[in-house]
Amino acid sequence: MAKTITPRPMRSLDLLPRRSTRTSSRVLASTINSESSKVAKKPKAKPGNIENGEHELHIHELPNGSRNKVPATPPAKRVELEITRAPPETPTPAQIGLMAASYSTGDIDDASLPPIPADRPAEPHITNAPLKTPGGSRVTTYSEEIIHSSPSKTGIPRPTTTTDKLLAEACAHLINLEPKLKPVIEKHQCRMFSPEGLAEEIDPFRSLTSGIMAQQVSGAAANAIKNKFIGLFNPAPTGEEKPQDRAFPTPVQVAVCEVPFLRTAGLSQRKAEYIKGLAQKFVDGELSARMLVEASYEEVLEKLTAVRGLGKWSVEMFACFSLKRMDVFSTGDLGVQRGMAALLGKDVKKLKAKGGNKWKYMSEQDMLEHSAKFAPYRSLFMWYMWRIEDVNVDAIQDNSTF
């Protein structure tokens, strides 16, 4: 009986011209690799394709005329290990000078605001500086509505004095509790808390941004970076106008810029990221001039230290010398530690020789105990601790160069 042979189905390879076995193998491998690559390759997501994990892109016109692609959805924050470092020896004057510089934009809308009274209501525990908003308005703690409202309703204590008397009352309080402070107080007037100093308007975004710029660099370097930063957004048309006379960029202007663009001002990668993140906090409303006026010191500390790039020392200096809160005390400042040790009669040179310890001059507990009696004027007490050890505070006193 004849055996029936069933023909096999024709495959795609049978349609190819006959080649040698070696050639056919190469063709087969090429076909398989081609098919595999089609499966393995993931199609590129087009701009705006959020489902594919890509961020929507928008083209933004920068103030200097260039165009910039900026993600509408910010990338996920990188998780970084926090490294605790001892505070610098005496970073205070230069950095605070940048942070505490009064607001000056050169804008015509500055002239439309009424002059600030020299005898405004004041209270040591609250923000006594008038704050400038990005829109050009002014925010103060004691508006007419707040003054006539109950503290239980507003959360703001009633004013206990006025801005023209605050410094004199604070100095009298310090001298009464520690007569040894009288010579240094009479020799050095603290302009920061004088009626003139309390009348200077502060732009919170500018102050905090300047503080980040000043971290771990000299005062001259920080000032140069700040001027370049302003120039990125407001270049001088003639080249003769001083950078400090030009408007500091608003949070909205900074938030839409990419980090590489901000770095052209001389910022490090990390600082550029910090400043962009800070700007976004103001844009989102998490930070605002109104919040900094109405919040308690504890709330200010909590909100600002949650921002990348702002440590506790930076926030303490901002609260003290920008917001003009009179009862701030920084135990982590080595200049303050050294001044307190000298005030208590300790040999500072011998203490310094020991080294190797963040609290080389005094323990944190001792600092808190000895400073408690100077409340609610510990900000002023802290300032005079720098003067006792002859820390140069000219950068704080005279902000005209910033």
mmCIF file of C-alpha atoms in Angstrom:
data_model
loop_
_atom_site.group_PDB
_atom_site.id
_atom_site.type_symbol
_atom_site.label_atom_id
_atom_site.label_comp_id
_atom_site.label_asym_id
_atom_site.label_seq_id
_atom_site.Cartn_x
_atom_site.Cartn_y
_atom_site.Cartn_z
ATOM 1 C CA MET A 1 0.000 0.000 0.000
ATOM 2 C CA ALA A 2 1.422 3.336 -1.016
ATOM 3 C CA LYS A 3 2.357 5.752 1.816
ATOM 4 C CA THR A 4 0.488 9.071 1.703
ATOM 5 C CA ILE A 5 2.715 12.140 2.079
ATOM 6 C CA THR A 6 1.055 15.290 3.394
ATOM 7 C CA PRO A 7 2.691 18.456 2.031
ATOM 8 C CA ARG A 8 3.928 20.803 4.745
ATOM 9 C CA PRO A 9 2.603 24.363 4.752
ATOM 10 C CA MET A 10 4.749 26.906 3.010
ATOM 11 C CA ARG A 11 6.649 29.302 5.263
ATOM 12 C CA SER A 12 7.818 32.806 4.527
ATOM 13 C CA LEU A 13 11.417 31.650 4.302
ATOM 14 C CA ASP A 14 10.518 29.273 1.454
ATOM 15 C CA LEU A 15 9.686 32.287 -0.695
ATOM 16 C CA LEU A 16 13.239 33.569 -0.430
ATOM 17 C CA PRO A 17 15.616 32.735 -3.291
ATOM 18 C CA ARG A 18 17.725 29.681 -2.661
ATOM 19 C CA ARG A 19 21.033 30.504 -1.030
ATOM 20 C CA SER A 20 23.711 28.572 0.695
ATOM 21 C CA THR A 21 23.078 27.279 4.212
ATOM 22 C CA ARG A 22 25.412 29.915 5.638
ATOM 23 C CA THR A 23 23.629 32.708 3.787
ATOM 24 C CA SER A 24 20.197 31.425 4.852
ATOM 25 C CA SER A 25 21.310 31.369 8.476
ATOM 26 C CA ARG A 26 22.373 34.973 8.276
ATOM 27 C CA VAL A 27 19.027 35.964 6.780
ATOM 28 C CA LEU A 28 17.151 34.051 9.472
ATOM 29 C CA ALA A 29 19.158 35.704 12.268
ATOM 30 C CA SER A 30 18.636 39.107 10.709
ATOM 31 C CA THR A 31 14.880 38.531 10.481
ATOM 32 C CA ILE A 32 14.612 37.395 14.095
ATOM 33 C CA ASN A 33 16.685 40.324 15.357
ATOM 34 C CA SER A 34 14.580 42.748 13.369
ATOM 35 C CA GLU A 35 11.353 41.360 14.788
ATOM 36 C CA SER A 36 12.777 41.343 18.320
ATOM 37 C CA SER A 37 13.925 44.923 18.087
ATOM 38 C CA LYS A 38 10.432 45.992 17.059
ATOM 39 C CA VAL A 39 9.037 44.414 20.195
ATOM 40 C CA ALA A 40 11.803 45.675 22.497
ATOM 41 C CA LYS A 41 11.762 49.263 21.336
ATOM 42 C CA LYS A 42 9.311 51.423 23.222
ATOM 43 C CA PRO A 43 7.836 54.219 21.122
ATOM 44 C CA LYS A 44 9.044 57.629 22.177
ATOM 45 C CA ALA A 45 6.460 59.637 24.016
ATOM 46 C CA LYS A 46 5.553 62.872 22.346
ATOM 47 C CA PRO A 47 5.571 66.110 24.328
ATOM 48 C CA GLY A 48 2.505 66.196 26.512
ATOM 49 C CA ASN A 49 2.161 62.402 26.712
ATOM 50 C CA ILE A 50 1.701 62.100 30.479
ATOM 51 C CA GLU A 51 0.517 58.495 30.293
ATOM 52 C CA ASN A 52 3.914 57.365 29.053
ATOM 53 C CA GLY A 53 5.628 58.916 32.016
ATOM 54 C CA GLU A 54 6.852 61.959 30.164
ATOM 55 C CA HIS A 55 6.323 65.483 31.453
ATOM 56 C CA GLU A 56 4.331 67.912 29.408
ATOM 57 C CA LEU A 57 6.605 70.522 27.839
ATOM 58 C CA HIS A 58 5.818 74.165 27.282
ATOM 59 C CA ILE A 59 7.887 76.812 25.567
ATOM 60 C CA HIS A 60 8.455 79.883 27.726
ATOM 61 C CA GLU A 61 9.776 83.235 26.636
ATOM 62 C CA LEU A 62 12.530 84.318 29.048
ATOM 63 C CA PRO A 63 12.979 87.966 30.050
ATOM 64 C CA ASN A 64 16.183 88.206 27.979
ATOM 65 C CA GLY A 65 14.354 87.084 24.816
ATOM 66 C CA SER A 66 15.587 83.501 24.718
ATOM 67 C CA ARG A 67 13.230 80.538 24.683
ATOM 68 C CA ASN A 68 13.222 77.852 27.289
ATOM 69 C CA LYS A 69 11.554 74.445 27.537
ATOM 70 C CA VAL A 70 10.207 73.898 31.014
ATOM 71 C CA PRO A 71 8.337 70.886 32.386
ATOM 72 C CA ALA A 72 4.887 71.814 33.674
ATOM 73 C CA THR A 73 5.039 68.929 36.118
ATOM 74 C CA PRO A 74 8.182 69.121 38.270
ATOM 75 C CA PRO A 75 10.338 65.980 38.391
ATOM 76 C CA ALA A 76 10.328 63.847 41.496
ATOM 77 C CA LYS A 77 12.663 65.054 44.234
ATOM 78 C CA ARG A 78 15.816 63.110 44.761
ATOM 79 C CA VAL A 79 16.247 61.508 48.127
ATOM 80 C CA GLU A 80 19.452 62.749 49.704
ATOM 81 C CA LEU A 81 21.161 61.949 52.942
ATOM 82 C CA GLU A 82 21.260 64.890 55.308
ATOM 83 C CA ILE A 83 24.767 65.592 56.522
ATOM 84 C CA THR A 84 25.045 67.534 59.740
ATOM 85 C CA ARG A 85 27.843 70.066 59.653
ATOM 86 C CA ALA A 86 29.012 72.490 62.274
ATOM 87 C CA PRO A 87 28.116 76.082 61.384
ATOM 88 C CA PRO A 88 30.887 78.219 59.877
ATOM 89 C CA GLU A 89 33.037 80.274 62.225
ATOM 90 C CA THR A 90 31.676 83.730 61.392
ATOM 91 C CA PRO A 91 29.483 83.585 58.290
ATOM 92 C CA THR A 92 26.934 85.887 59.762
ATOM 93 C CA PRO A 93 27.624 89.461 58.558
ATOM 94 C CA ALA A 94 28.010 88.877 54.811
ATOM 95 C CA GLN A 95 25.167 86.408 54.514
ATOM 96 C CA ILE A 96 22.803 88.430 56.677
ATOM 97 C CA GLY A 97 23.726 91.579 54.787
ATOM 98 C CA LEU A 98 22.428 90.004 51.597
ATOM 99 C CA MET A 99 19.337 88.585 53.287
ATOM 100 C CA ALA A 100 18.417 91.775 55.127
ATOM 101 C CA ALA A 101 18.866 94.206 52.257
ATOM 102 C CA SER A 102 15.847 96.466 51.874
ATOM 103 C CA TYR A 103 13.602 96.145 48.845
ATOM 104 C CA SER A 104 14.472 98.315 45.864
ATOM 105 C CA THR A 105 13.167 97.700 42.375
ATOM 106 C CA GLY A 106 13.472 100.956 40.521
ATOM 107 C CA ASP A 107 9.917 100.326 39.353
ATOM 108 C CA ILE A 108 7.563 103.265 39.024
ATOM 109 C CA ASP A 109 5.026 101.508 41.257
ATOM 110 C CA ASP A 110 7.347 101.962 44.250
ATOM 111 C CA ALA A 111 6.418 105.647 44.334
ATOM 112 C CA SER A 112 2.709 104.851 44.518
ATOM 113 C CA LEU A 113 2.962 103.293 47.983
ATOM 114 C CA PRO A 114 2.451 105.651 50.915
ATOM 115 C CA PRO A 115 5.422 106.285 53.206
ATOM 116 C CA ILE A 116 5.785 103.941 56.161
ATOM 117 C CA PRO A 117 4.965 105.631 59.496
ATOM 118 C CA ALA A 118 7.819 105.745 61.990
ATOM 119 C CA ASP A 119 5.511 104.925 64.877
ATOM 120 C CA ARG A 120 3.741 101.801 63.628
ATOM 121 C CA PRO A 121 2.401 99.331 66.210
ATOM 122 C CA ALA A 122 5.051 96.757 67.152
ATOM 123 C CA GLU A 123 5.522 93.663 69.293
ATOM 124 C CA PRO A 124 8.772 91.713 69.910
ATOM 125 C CA HIS A 125 7.355 88.276 68.985
ATOM 126 C CA ILE A 126 5.921 89.146 65.571
ATOM 127 C CA THR A 127 7.199 90.299 62.167
ATOM 128 C CA ASN A 128 7.928 94.021 62.543
ATOM 129 C CA ALA A 129 9.260 94.572 59.014
ATOM 130 C CA PRO A 130 6.903 95.633 56.215
ATOM 131 C CA LEU A 131 7.039 92.933 53.537
ATOM 132 C CA LYS A 132 6.807 93.496 49.797
ATOM 133 C CA THR A 133 4.743 91.134 47.655
ATOM 134 C CA PRO A 134 5.629 90.130 44.062
ATOM 135 C CA GLY A 135 2.649 92.179 42.909
ATOM 136 C CA GLY A 136 4.091 95.360 44.406
ATOM 137 C CA SER A 137 1.804 95.683 47.421
ATOM 138 C CA ARG A 138 2.901 95.958 51.042
ATOM 139 C CA VAL A 139 1.986 93.694 53.948
ATOM 140 C CA THR A 140 2.333 94.629 57.621
ATOM 141 C CA THR A 141 1.314 92.712 60.711
ATOM 142 C CA TYR A 142 -0.903 95.289 62.325
ATOM 143 C CA SER A 143 -3.483 96.372 59.805
ATOM 144 C CA GLU A 144 -6.506 98.280 61.066
ATOM 145 C CA GLU A 145 -8.511 95.060 61.004
ATOM 146 C CA ILE A 146 -5.941 93.165 63.117
ATOM 147 C CA ILE A 147 -5.575 95.950 65.664
ATOM 148 C CA HIS A 148 -9.305 95.982 66.356
ATOM 149 C CA SER A 149 -9.694 92.189 66.390
ATOM 150 C CA SER A 150 -9.309 89.827 69.314
ATOM 151 C CA PRO A 151 -5.966 87.957 69.554
ATOM 152 C CA SER A 152 -7.925 84.742 70.087
ATOM 153 C CA LYS A 153 -9.439 85.251 66.660
ATOM 154 C CA THR A 154 -6.344 86.366 64.741
ATOM 155 C CA GLY A 155 -3.656 84.444 66.629
ATOM 156 C CA ILE A 156 -1.579 87.644 66.706
ATOM 157 C CA PRO A 157 -0.780 89.298 70.052
ATOM 158 C CA ARG A 158 -1.825 92.872 70.625
ATOM 159 C CA PRO A 159 0.918 95.476 70.008
ATOM 160 C CA THR A 160 2.872 96.413 73.123
ATOM 161 C CA THR A 161 4.905 99.303 71.712
ATOM 162 C CA THR A 162 5.676 101.218 68.507
ATOM 163 C CA THR A 163 8.533 100.970 66.043
ATOM 164 C CA ASP A 164 10.034 104.283 67.169
ATOM 165 C CA LYS A 165 10.396 102.987 70.753
ATOM 166 C CA LEU A 166 11.190 99.300 70.233
ATOM 167 C CA LEU A 167 15.002 99.544 70.103
ATOM 168 C CA ALA A 168 15.279 101.893 73.102
ATOM 169 C CA GLU A 169 13.096 99.603 75.208
ATOM 170 C CA ALA A 170 15.088 96.556 74.145
ATOM 171 C CA CYS A 171 18.459 98.162 74.998
ATOM 172 C CA ALA A 172 17.159 99.278 78.397
ATOM 173 C CA HIS A 173 15.992 95.710 79.060
ATOM 174 C CA LEU A 174 19.427 94.232 78.249
ATOM 175 C CA ILE A 175 21.332 96.776 80.342
ATOM 176 C CA ASN A 176 18.989 96.332 83.285
ATOM 177 C CA LEU A 177 19.599 92.572 83.314
ATOM 178 C CA GLU A 178 23.311 92.702 82.460
ATOM 179 C CA PRO A 179 25.053 96.035 83.242
ATOM 180 C CA LYS A 180 28.255 94.769 81.587
ATOM 181 C CA LEU A 181 26.504 95.225 78.241
ATOM 182 C CA LYS A 182 26.124 98.988 78.684
ATOM 183 C CA PRO A 183 29.519 100.020 77.197
ATOM 184 C CA VAL A 184 29.114 97.927 74.050
ATOM 185 C CA ILE A 185 25.498 99.063 73.577
ATOM 186 C CA GLU A 186 26.463 102.718 73.930
ATOM 187 C CA LYS A 187 29.364 102.252 71.501
ATOM 188 C CA HIS A 188 27.461 100.353 68.800
ATOM 189 C CA GLN A 189 23.956 101.246 67.734
ATOM 190 C CA CYS A 190 22.059 98.386 66.107
ATOM 191 C CA ARG A 191 20.586 100.046 63.055
ATOM 192 C CA MET A 192 18.674 96.876 62.133
ATOM 193 C CA PHE A 193 16.066 97.494 64.829
ATOM 194 C CA SER A 194 16.136 101.292 64.781
ATOM 195 C CA PRO A 195 13.058 103.192 63.522
ATOM 196 C CA GLU A 196 14.836 103.599 60.171
ATOM 197 C CA GLY A 197 15.715 99.906 59.977
ATOM 198 C CA LEU A 198 12.202 98.815 60.887
ATOM 199 C CA ALA A 199 10.808 101.049 58.108
ATOM 200 C CA GLU A 200 12.780 99.285 55.358
ATOM 201 C CA GLU A 201 10.626 97.062 53.162
ATOM 202 C CA ILE A 202 11.792 93.489 52.748
ATOM 203 C CA ASP A 203 11.095 91.188 49.805
ATOM 204 C CA PRO A 204 10.976 87.698 51.411
ATOM 205 C CA PHE A 205 11.759 85.824 48.182
ATOM 206 C CA ARG A 206 14.719 88.049 47.457
ATOM 207 C CA SER A 207 16.027 87.697 51.031
ATOM 208 C CA LEU A 208 15.782 83.910 51.119
ATOM 209 C CA THR A 209 17.239 83.558 47.624
ATOM 210 C CA SER A 210 20.152 85.803 48.586
ATOM 211 C CA GLY A 211 20.747 83.684 51.675
ATOM 212 C CA ILE A 212 21.038 80.546 49.545
ATOM 213 C CA MET A 213 23.444 82.306 47.185
ATOM 214 C CA ALA A 214 25.655 83.333 50.122
ATOM 215 C CA GLN A 215 26.062 79.835 51.554
ATOM 216 C CA GLN A 216 29.700 78.699 51.786
ATOM 217 C CA VAL A 217 31.091 81.568 49.663
ATOM 218 C CA SER A 218 32.602 84.933 50.506
ATOM 219 C CA GLY A 219 30.495 88.055 50.688
ATOM 220 C CA ALA A 220 32.090 89.445 47.517
ATOM 221 C CA ALA A 221 31.407 86.232 45.594
ATOM 222 C CA ALA A 222 27.806 86.102 46.814
ATOM 223 C CA ASN A 223 27.242 89.712 45.787
ATOM 224 C CA ALA A 224 28.689 89.065 42.322
ATOM 225 C CA ILE A 225 26.438 86.024 41.835
ATOM 226 C CA LYS A 226 23.416 87.998 42.967
ATOM 227 C CA ASN A 227 24.132 90.796 40.480
ATOM 228 C CA LYS A 228 24.526 88.286 37.630
ATOM 229 C CA PHE A 229 21.300 86.598 38.701
ATOM 230 C CA ILE A 230 19.409 89.879 38.507
ATOM 231 C CA GLY A 231 21.006 90.552 35.113
ATOM 232 C CA LEU A 232 19.597 87.309 33.695
ATOM 233 C CA PHE A 233 16.094 88.720 34.040
ATOM 234 C CA ASN A 234 16.652 92.476 33.904
ATOM 235 C CA PRO A 235 19.718 93.308 31.825
ATOM 236 C CA ALA A 236 20.768 96.943 31.886
ATOM 237 C CA PRO A 237 20.068 98.523 28.469
ATOM 238 C CA THR A 238 22.964 100.978 28.732
ATOM 239 C CA GLY A 239 25.310 98.948 30.889
ATOM 240 C CA GLU A 240 25.575 101.827 33.340
ATOM 241 C CA GLU A 241 22.705 100.969 35.650
ATOM 242 C CA LYS A 242 23.729 99.170 38.826
ATOM 243 C CA PRO A 243 22.297 95.639 39.232
ATOM 244 C CA GLN A 244 20.931 96.460 42.682
ATOM 245 C CA ASP A 245 18.862 99.260 41.149
ATOM 246 C CA ARG A 246 17.096 96.798 38.863
ATOM 247 C CA ALA A 247 14.110 94.701 39.863
ATOM 248 C CA PHE A 248 14.850 91.370 41.494
ATOM 249 C CA PRO A 249 13.051 88.594 39.575
ATOM 250 C CA THR A 250 9.713 87.420 40.917
ATOM 251 C CA PRO A 251 9.054 83.817 41.971
ATOM 252 C CA VAL A 252 7.029 83.257 38.782
ATOM 253 C CA GLN A 253 9.922 84.377 36.585
ATOM 254 C CA VAL A 254 12.366 82.067 38.337
ATOM 255 C CA ALA A 255 10.060 79.050 38.610
ATOM 256 C CA VAL A 256 9.600 78.744 34.827
ATOM 257 C CA CYS A 257 13.352 78.671 34.158
ATOM 258 C CA GLU A 258 15.404 75.528 33.808
ATOM 259 C CA VAL A 259 18.278 74.877 36.182
ATOM 260 C CA PRO A 260 20.997 75.207 33.465
ATOM 261 C CA PHE A 261 19.768 78.717 32.687
ATOM 262 C CA LEU A 262 19.925 79.738 36.366
ATOM 263 C CA ARG A 263 23.430 78.298 36.630
ATOM 264 C CA THR A 264 24.718 80.839 34.117
ATOM 265 C CA ALA A 265 24.652 83.361 36.971
ATOM 266 C CA GLY A 266 27.455 81.408 38.634
ATOM 267 C CA LEU A 267 25.285 79.184 40.812
ATOM 268 C CA SER A 268 26.169 75.582 41.526
ATOM 269 C CA GLN A 269 23.804 72.851 40.363
ATOM 270 C CA ARG A 270 22.527 72.337 43.894
ATOM 271 C CA LYS A 271 21.938 76.034 44.625
ATOM 272 C CA ALA A 272 20.142 76.528 41.315
ATOM 273 C CA GLU A 273 17.827 73.632 42.215
ATOM 274 C CA TYR A 274 17.227 75.114 45.672
ATOM 275 C CA ILE A 275 16.331 78.547 44.300
ATOM 276 C CA LYS A 276 14.008 77.121 41.654
ATOM 277 C CA GLY A 277 12.299 74.997 44.327
ATOM 278 C CA LEU A 278 11.938 78.016 46.620
ATOM 279 C CA ALA A 279 10.363 80.015 43.801
ATOM 280 C CA GLN A 280 7.874 77.212 43.195
ATOM 281 C CA LYS A 281 6.857 77.284 46.880
ATOM 282 C CA PHE A 282 5.920 80.966 46.502
ATOM 283 C CA VAL A 283 4.123 80.333 43.205
ATOM 284 C CA ASP A 284 2.104 77.497 44.741
ATOM 285 C CA GLY A 285 1.147 79.669 47.727
ATOM 286 C CA GLU A 286 2.883 77.496 50.323
ATOM 287 C CA LEU A 287 4.988 80.554 51.167
ATOM 288 C CA SER A 288 3.835 84.156 50.992
ATOM 289 C CA ALA A 289 4.411 87.540 52.570
ATOM 290 C CA ARG A 290 1.055 87.264 54.299
ATOM 291 C CA MET A 291 1.933 83.910 55.851
ATOM 292 C CA LEU A 292 5.294 85.217 57.107
ATOM 293 C CA VAL A 293 3.508 88.155 58.735
ATOM 294 C CA GLU A 294 0.724 86.209 60.404
ATOM 295 C CA ALA A 295 2.523 82.981 61.395
ATOM 296 C CA SER A 296 4.131 82.356 64.766
ATOM 297 C CA TYR A 297 7.900 81.953 64.950
ATOM 298 C CA GLU A 298 7.511 78.189 65.336
ATOM 299 C CA GLU A 299 5.379 78.061 62.187
ATOM 300 C CA VAL A 300 7.883 80.159 60.235
ATOM 301 C CA LEU A 301 10.696 77.849 61.350
ATOM 302 C CA GLU A 302 8.730 74.734 60.387
ATOM 303 C CA LYS A 303 7.623 76.023 56.974
ATOM 304 C CA LEU A 304 10.986 77.363 55.873
ATOM 305 C CA THR A 305 13.208 74.531 57.099
ATOM 306 C CA ALA A 306 11.016 72.208 55.002
ATOM 307 C CA VAL A 307 12.381 73.966 51.894
ATOM 308 C CA ARG A 308 15.465 72.361 50.382
ATOM 309 C CA GLY A 309 18.487 74.602 50.878
ATOM 310 C CA LEU A 310 17.222 76.386 53.979
ATOM 311 C CA GLY A 311 18.693 75.060 57.215
ATOM 312 C CA LYS A 312 17.804 76.122 60.717
ATOM 313 C CA TRP A 313 20.578 78.720 60.983
ATOM 314 C CA SER A 314 19.545 80.382 57.694
ATOM 315 C CA VAL A 315 15.919 80.552 58.789
ATOM 316 C CA GLU A 316 16.888 81.950 62.210
ATOM 317 C CA MET A 317 18.909 84.721 60.568
ATOM 318 C CA PHE A 318 16.060 85.464 58.132
ATOM 319 C CA ALA A 319 13.499 85.655 60.949
ATOM 320 C CA CYS A 320 15.765 87.879 62.992
ATOM 321 C CA PHE A 321 17.266 90.313 60.493
ATOM 322 C CA SER A 322 14.785 90.265 57.604
ATOM 323 C CA LEU A 323 11.440 89.794 59.344
ATOM 324 C CA LYS A 324 12.759 91.838 62.324
ATOM 325 C CA ARG A 325 11.428 89.445 64.948
ATOM 326 C CA MET A 326 13.026 90.497 68.224
ATOM 327 C CA ASP A 327 13.077 87.218 70.145
ATOM 328 C CA VAL A 328 15.136 84.892 67.921
ATOM 329 C CA PHE A 329 18.161 83.133 69.363
ATOM 330 C CA SER A 330 20.554 80.847 67.439
ATOM 331 C CA THR A 331 22.525 78.418 69.579
ATOM 332 C CA GLY A 332 24.284 77.038 66.494
ATOM 333 C CA ASP A 333 26.119 80.266 65.658
ATOM 334 C CA LEU A 334 29.738 80.067 66.804
ATOM 335 C CA GLY A 335 30.066 83.848 66.945
ATOM 336 C CA VAL A 336 27.209 83.997 69.445
ATOM 337 C CA GLN A 337 28.715 81.115 71.439
ATOM 338 C CA ARG A 338 32.068 82.886 71.597
ATOM 339 C CA GLY A 339 30.530 86.209 72.628
ATOM 340 C CA MET A 340 28.480 84.618 75.403
ATOM 341 C CA ALA A 341 31.528 82.776 76.712
ATOM 342 C CA ALA A 342 33.471 86.070 76.818
ATOM 343 C CA LEU A 343 30.554 87.834 78.544
ATOM 344 C CA LEU A 344 30.599 85.159 81.256
ATOM 345 C CA GLY A 345 34.327 85.694 81.810
ATOM 346 C CA LYS A 346 35.642 82.558 80.103
ATOM 347 C CA ASP A 347 39.018 82.507 78.320
ATOM 348 C CA VAL A 348 37.820 82.216 74.729
ATOM 349 C CA LYS A 349 41.313 81.552 73.344
ATOM 350 C CA LYS A 350 41.791 78.511 75.535
ATOM 351 C CA LEU A 351 38.322 77.220 74.669
ATOM 352 C CA LYS A 352 39.059 77.643 70.972
ATOM 353 C CA ALA A 353 42.269 75.651 71.297
ATOM 354 C CA LYS A 354 40.280 72.608 72.385
ATOM 355 C CA GLY A 355 38.387 72.491 69.062
ATOM 356 C CA GLY A 356 36.775 69.407 67.551
ATOM 357 C CA ASN A 357 33.333 70.162 68.917
ATOM 358 C CA LYS A 358 30.379 72.128 67.622
ATOM 359 C CA TRP A 359 29.795 73.451 71.133
ATOM 360 C CA LYS A 360 33.438 74.273 71.803
ATOM 361 C CA TYR A 361 32.723 77.562 73.597
ATOM 362 C CA MET A 362 29.518 76.757 75.492
ATOM 363 C CA SER A 363 27.046 73.913 75.575
ATOM 364 C CA GLU A 364 23.686 74.458 73.942
ATOM 365 C CA GLN A 365 21.948 74.009 77.272
ATOM 366 C CA ASP A 366 24.124 76.672 78.918
ATOM 367 C CA MET A 367 23.421 79.076 76.064
ATOM 368 C CA LEU A 368 19.683 78.627 76.405
ATOM 369 C CA GLU A 369 19.777 79.031 80.175
ATOM 370 C CA HIS A 370 21.917 82.184 80.169
ATOM 371 C CA SER A 371 19.989 83.831 77.305
ATOM 372 C CA ALA A 372 16.483 83.115 78.632
ATOM 373 C CA LYS A 373 16.413 86.190 80.847
ATOM 374 C CA PHE A 374 16.958 88.492 77.860
ATOM 375 C CA ALA A 375 13.658 87.465 76.253
ATOM 376 C CA PRO A 376 11.785 88.905 74.432
ATOM 377 C CA TYR A 377 14.782 90.759 72.984
ATOM 378 C CA ARG A 378 17.184 87.899 72.322
ATOM 379 C CA SER A 379 17.675 88.937 68.688
ATOM 380 C CA LEU A 380 19.291 92.162 69.881
ATOM 381 C CA PHE A 381 21.222 90.269 72.559
ATOM 382 C CA MET A 382 22.555 87.934 69.855
ATOM 383 C CA TRP A 383 23.663 90.899 67.739
ATOM 384 C CA TYR A 384 25.642 92.347 70.642
ATOM 385 C CA MET A 385 27.333 88.993 71.276
ATOM 386 C CA TRP A 386 28.996 89.408 67.882
ATOM 387 C CA ARG A 387 30.100 92.903 68.846
ATOM 388 C CA ILE A 388 31.686 91.730 72.102
ATOM 389 C CA GLU A 389 34.069 89.539 70.110
ATOM 390 C CA ASP A 390 34.566 92.248 67.470
ATOM 391 C CA VAL A 391 32.808 90.413 64.665
ATOM 392 C CA ASN A 392 32.630 92.834 61.738
ATOM 393 C CA VAL A 393 28.935 93.614 61.328
ATOM 394 C CA ASP A 394 29.323 96.409 58.768
ATOM 395 C CA ALA A 395 27.699 94.200 56.127
ATOM 396 C CA ILE A 396 24.606 94.002 58.325
ATOM 397 C CA GLN A 397 24.527 97.670 59.248
ATOM 398 C CA ASP A 398 24.997 99.097 55.773
ATOM 399 C CA ASN A 399 23.029 97.344 53.044
ATOM 400 C CA SER A 400 23.586 100.027 50.424
ATOM 401 C CA THR A 401 25.990 97.807 48.491
ATOM 402 C CA PHE A 402 23.491 94.983 48.214
#
